[in-house]
Amino acid sequence: MDMSLNLIIEALLFASDKPLTILDIQSALPEEDSTRISEAIKELQEEYDSMARSFLLKEVAGGYQFRTQSQYAPYILQMLKTSPARLSRAALETLAIVAYKQPVLRQEIERLRGVDVGGILRTLLEKGVLRIVGRKNLPGRPLLYGTTKKFLEVFDLKNLQSLPKLKEIKELGTEEDQGTAVIEEGQGNETGDEQTAVDTEKSTEEGPSDPSEN
Amino acid sequence: MDMSLNLIIEALLFASDKPLTILDIQSALPEEDSTRISEAIKELQEEYDSMARSFLLKEVAGGYQFRTQSQYAPYILQMLKTSPARLSRAALETLAIVAYKQPVLRQEIERLRGVDVGGILRTLLEKGVLRIVGRKNLPGRPLLYGTTKKFLEVFDLKNLQSLPKLKEIKELGTEEDQGTAVIEEGQGNETGDEQTAVDTEKSTEEGPSDPSEN
Amino acid sequence: MVYEIKLEIFEGPLDLLLHLINKNEVDIFDIPIATIADQYLEYIEMMKVLNINVAGDFLLMASTLVHLKSKMLLPESNDDTVDEDLHNEIVRPLLEYMSYREIAGDLSERDLLERDVFCRQVPLDFRSHIKEEGAPLDVNLFQLIDAFKQVMDRTLPGVQLQLRLEQWSVKEKIEHIITCLKEKGTMLFVQLFVEDRVVSEYIVTFLALLELVHMGLVRIFQSTPHSDIKLTPCFEED
C-alpha cells in the first residue's frame, strides 16, 4: 500500500474541521518525530502551491489547515446561502408543539416551553413553515398558529395525518441487546466461521461515534 | 484571475460537508448549464484518480463528495479520537430489508428477521438512515419505513439502484406478494421538490414491492 | 472431557437455525428435521440453564420444529403435507433471511462513512452563515418528534407545581361539567377530557366528576364492559 507520511498528514488535515498543530498530528502518528512531520507539512505546502488548485495548505493559529483561495469565496458564500439551514433547538421545539397541538395559541406554546416564543414564532412564520390560521374566540381574540404546506414538504409528509404520534415512537421502545447469547460447547468447530466473521462487526448502537448526526 | 470552472467546482466541493448535486453546484453558478458542470466534475474525478492523493472525488447519494481513501482511516480515527462508526448486525439486516422492501411495515421486517425490531428501528431513525414515509391503509394505519439520503451517504451508494442485487429470493415464487403498500394520499399534497428529490432514490431491484409512489 | 466454551450471539430463531444447518453441513432443501429440532431444543435448554432470557420468538420456532418432527413420526402422516409445512414454515423464511443477511454482509463491507472513509468537516462559523429566505431547512421528522417528546417530558414533572398554583380548580371543573351537561344532555366520559392538555388537568376534571357523582348530580352508566361510559345529569334545568 502506498502511504507516504505526506499523504497520511494530508488525509488528517483533510478530515479535520480545525487547524492541526504538529502535536495534533503526532498524536495520530506516535512513531514519527516532530521534525519529520514539519518537513512533510512543508513539502505538502509547496506541492499545493505549485499545483495551483482552488485550495492551499495554510499556517493558521499555530496550526495547519486547508483553505480555499479567496477568489472562490463569492461562489462558496452563494452556495452556503442556499444550503439547508439548521433550526435551533428552541425553534424545533416550538415547531413541534405547533405541529402536534395546532391550532394553538402563543400562550399555550409558552406554557409548554416555559419561555417567551414571540421571536421564534416570527422566524418560523418568515421561514414559511408556520402560519396564522385564525383567532380564538377569547378576550383579545388571540392568534392561532398552525403549520403550512411547506412544513409538510420539509418533513416529507403527505399530510398532517401521517405525522407519527408520540405514542407510536414510544412503542418502538429502546434497543436493549436484542440478541441472545448461547453457549456452544464442542471443540473448535469450523462451521462457526461465517458466524464469527459477521460477529466482528457487532457492537453497540450507542457508541459515541455514530455518523448519523445531521 | 485564473479561475476555471473546474477549480470553482472543486472549491465548492471542498468547502462542503455534504455531497453536492449538479443542481446544488448550479445554484452557485447560475450561468453554467448542467452538462458543462457534469463534464467538469468528470474531469476533476479523473484528475484526482490520477494524482493518487489521499482523497478522491466520489459519486454518492446522487451527488459528489471528496472522501478520503480507506487506508487512511486508522490514522484519522486516531486523530479524531473516536472509534469507528459501527452498525450491529441486527441493524444491518434491518437496513437491508428496508432498503429492498420500502416502503415497508415494521411487521414485515419482523416476519423476515424473525424477531422484534422496534428498538432497532428507533435507533436507525435516530441515526437518520431510516425515515417514516407514511402510513399504510390498514387498520391502525401503521407506519411505513424507508431509507434516507443519509443511508446512501453512509454506505457509499450512488443511489438505491446500486445496491447489490437480491439473489435467492427470486426462486421463492409469488406468494411473497404481501399486497401493495398504499401511502396515504393527502388532500393538497403537492409536496413538491423535496418530495420528488427523495422519490428518485426510491426504487428496488425486485420491483413488486414498490408501487406505492404517486 | 474438556469443553471449549464459546459464546455466540444469535439474533433470533432464524439465525440459530441457520447456524445449526451450517454446523451439521446439511442442505437447506433437505433438512433432517428431527436432528435439527433436537439440537435447537438443546440450545434453548442451555439458554435456560444459563439463565439467559429466551425471547418468545425462539420458543415459537421451537414449537414449530417440534410440531413438524412429531408430524413426521406419525405413521399415517402424509409426506407431501409435511414437506409443504416444512417449506412454508422453515425453508422459505430461512432462504429469505439468508438473502437479506447476505445483503447486510455486503453493506458492511462497503466503504462506510466515518469508519473507512471521511469527508470534509466544515468549520462551525461556516454553518451559521446567514441563509437566503427560501433556503431549505436541514431537519428531519425524527428530530421534530424528539423535540416534542422532550417538551412533553419536561412538562409532566411540573404537574405538582401546577396543582399548587391551582391552574385548574375542582370547583371550576364542576361548573364546566355542569355547563356541558346542560348543553348536551348526555355526554360520553371521554368527551369530558377533550380540551384537557396535561395530566394534572385530567386529574382535576376527574376529581370534579367524582365530586358531582358523590353529590348525586351526575349519574354514570356503562352498558357492557369496555363500552363507552355515559354521563347523564340528575339536576333540574334552570
Short mmCIF file of C-alpha atoms in Angstrom, two decimals, chain C residues 99-177:
data_model
loop_
_atom_site.label_atom_id
_atom_site.label_comp_id
_atom_site.label_asym_id
_atom_site.label_seq_id
_atom_site.Cartn_x
_atom_site.Cartn_y
_atom_site.Cartn_z
CA SER C 99 -30.63 -13.40 1.26
CA TYR C 100 -31.06 -10.34 3.48
CA ARG C 101 -28.26 -11.45 5.71
CA GLU C 102 -26.03 -11.65 2.70
CA ILE C 103 -27.00 -8.13 1.71
CA ALA C 104 -26.29 -6.99 5.25
CA GLY C 105 -22.83 -8.51 4.94
CA ASP C 106 -22.29 -6.77 1.60
CA LEU C 107 -23.39 -3.49 3.12
CA SER C 108 -20.95 -3.74 5.98
CA GLU C 109 -18.10 -4.43 3.58
CA ARG C 110 -18.64 -1.19 1.75
CA ASP C 111 -16.53 1.84 2.49
CA LEU C 112 -18.57 3.13 5.38
CA LEU C 113 -18.57 6.82 6.11
CA GLU C 114 -16.73 7.56 9.34
CA ARG C 115 -15.47 4.03 9.60
CA ASP C 116 -13.45 3.64 6.40
CA VAL C 117 -13.76 6.93 4.65
CA PHE C 118 -14.11 10.51 5.84
CA CYS C 119 -15.41 13.62 4.25
CA ARG C 120 -14.60 17.23 4.81
CA GLN C 121 -15.72 18.74 8.07
CA VAL C 122 -16.92 22.24 7.61
CA PRO C 123 -15.93 24.67 10.35
CA LEU C 124 -18.78 25.86 12.53
CA ASP C 125 -18.53 29.51 11.58
CA PHE C 126 -19.36 28.46 8.02
CA ARG C 127 -22.56 26.79 9.09
CA SER C 128 -24.04 29.69 10.93
CA HIS C 129 -23.80 31.80 7.82
CA ILE C 130 -26.87 33.84 7.04
CA LYS C 131 -29.21 31.94 4.81
CA GLU C 132 -31.30 33.18 1.98
CA GLU C 133 -35.02 33.48 2.67
CA GLY C 134 -36.06 30.41 0.76
CA ALA C 135 -33.23 28.18 1.95
CA PRO C 136 -34.44 24.70 2.74
CA LEU C 137 -34.39 23.52 6.33
CA ASP C 138 -31.98 20.85 7.41
CA VAL C 139 -34.14 18.91 9.83
CA ASN C 140 -35.82 15.54 9.79
CA LEU C 141 -39.04 14.16 11.10
CA PHE C 142 -37.42 12.21 13.86
CA GLN C 143 -35.82 15.36 15.24
CA LEU C 144 -39.22 17.01 15.25
CA ILE C 145 -40.85 14.16 17.15
CA ASP C 146 -37.94 14.03 19.52
CA ALA C 147 -38.23 17.75 20.23
CA PHE C 148 -41.91 17.32 21.01
CA LYS C 149 -41.15 14.40 23.29
CA GLN C 150 -38.62 16.47 25.19
CA VAL C 151 -41.12 19.27 25.67
CA MET C 152 -43.72 16.86 26.96
CA ASP C 153 -41.24 15.12 29.23
CA ARG C 154 -40.29 18.46 30.68
CA THR C 155 -43.90 19.47 31.13
CA LEU C 156 -45.00 16.45 33.10
CA PRO C 157 -42.68 16.87 36.09
CA GLY C 158 -44.29 20.29 36.52
CA VAL C 159 -47.58 18.69 37.46
CA GLN C 160 -47.33 19.29 41.16
CA LEU C 161 -46.37 22.86 40.76
CA GLN C 162 -49.36 23.48 38.56
CA LEU C 163 -51.66 21.83 41.06
CA ARG C 164 -50.41 24.06 43.79
CA LEU C 165 -50.97 27.08 41.64
CA GLU C 166 -54.45 25.72 41.13
CA GLN C 167 -54.39 26.44 37.49
CA TRP C 168 -57.50 24.30 37.35
CA SER C 169 -59.68 24.09 40.40
CA VAL C 170 -62.14 21.31 41.07
CA LYS C 171 -64.80 23.97 41.52
CA GLU C 172 -64.23 25.41 38.06
CA LYS C 173 -64.25 21.98 36.51
CA ILE C 174 -67.50 21.12 38.26
CA GLU C 175 -69.04 24.22 36.75
CA HIS C 176 -67.61 23.31 33.39
CA ILE C 177 -69.05 19.79 33.50
#
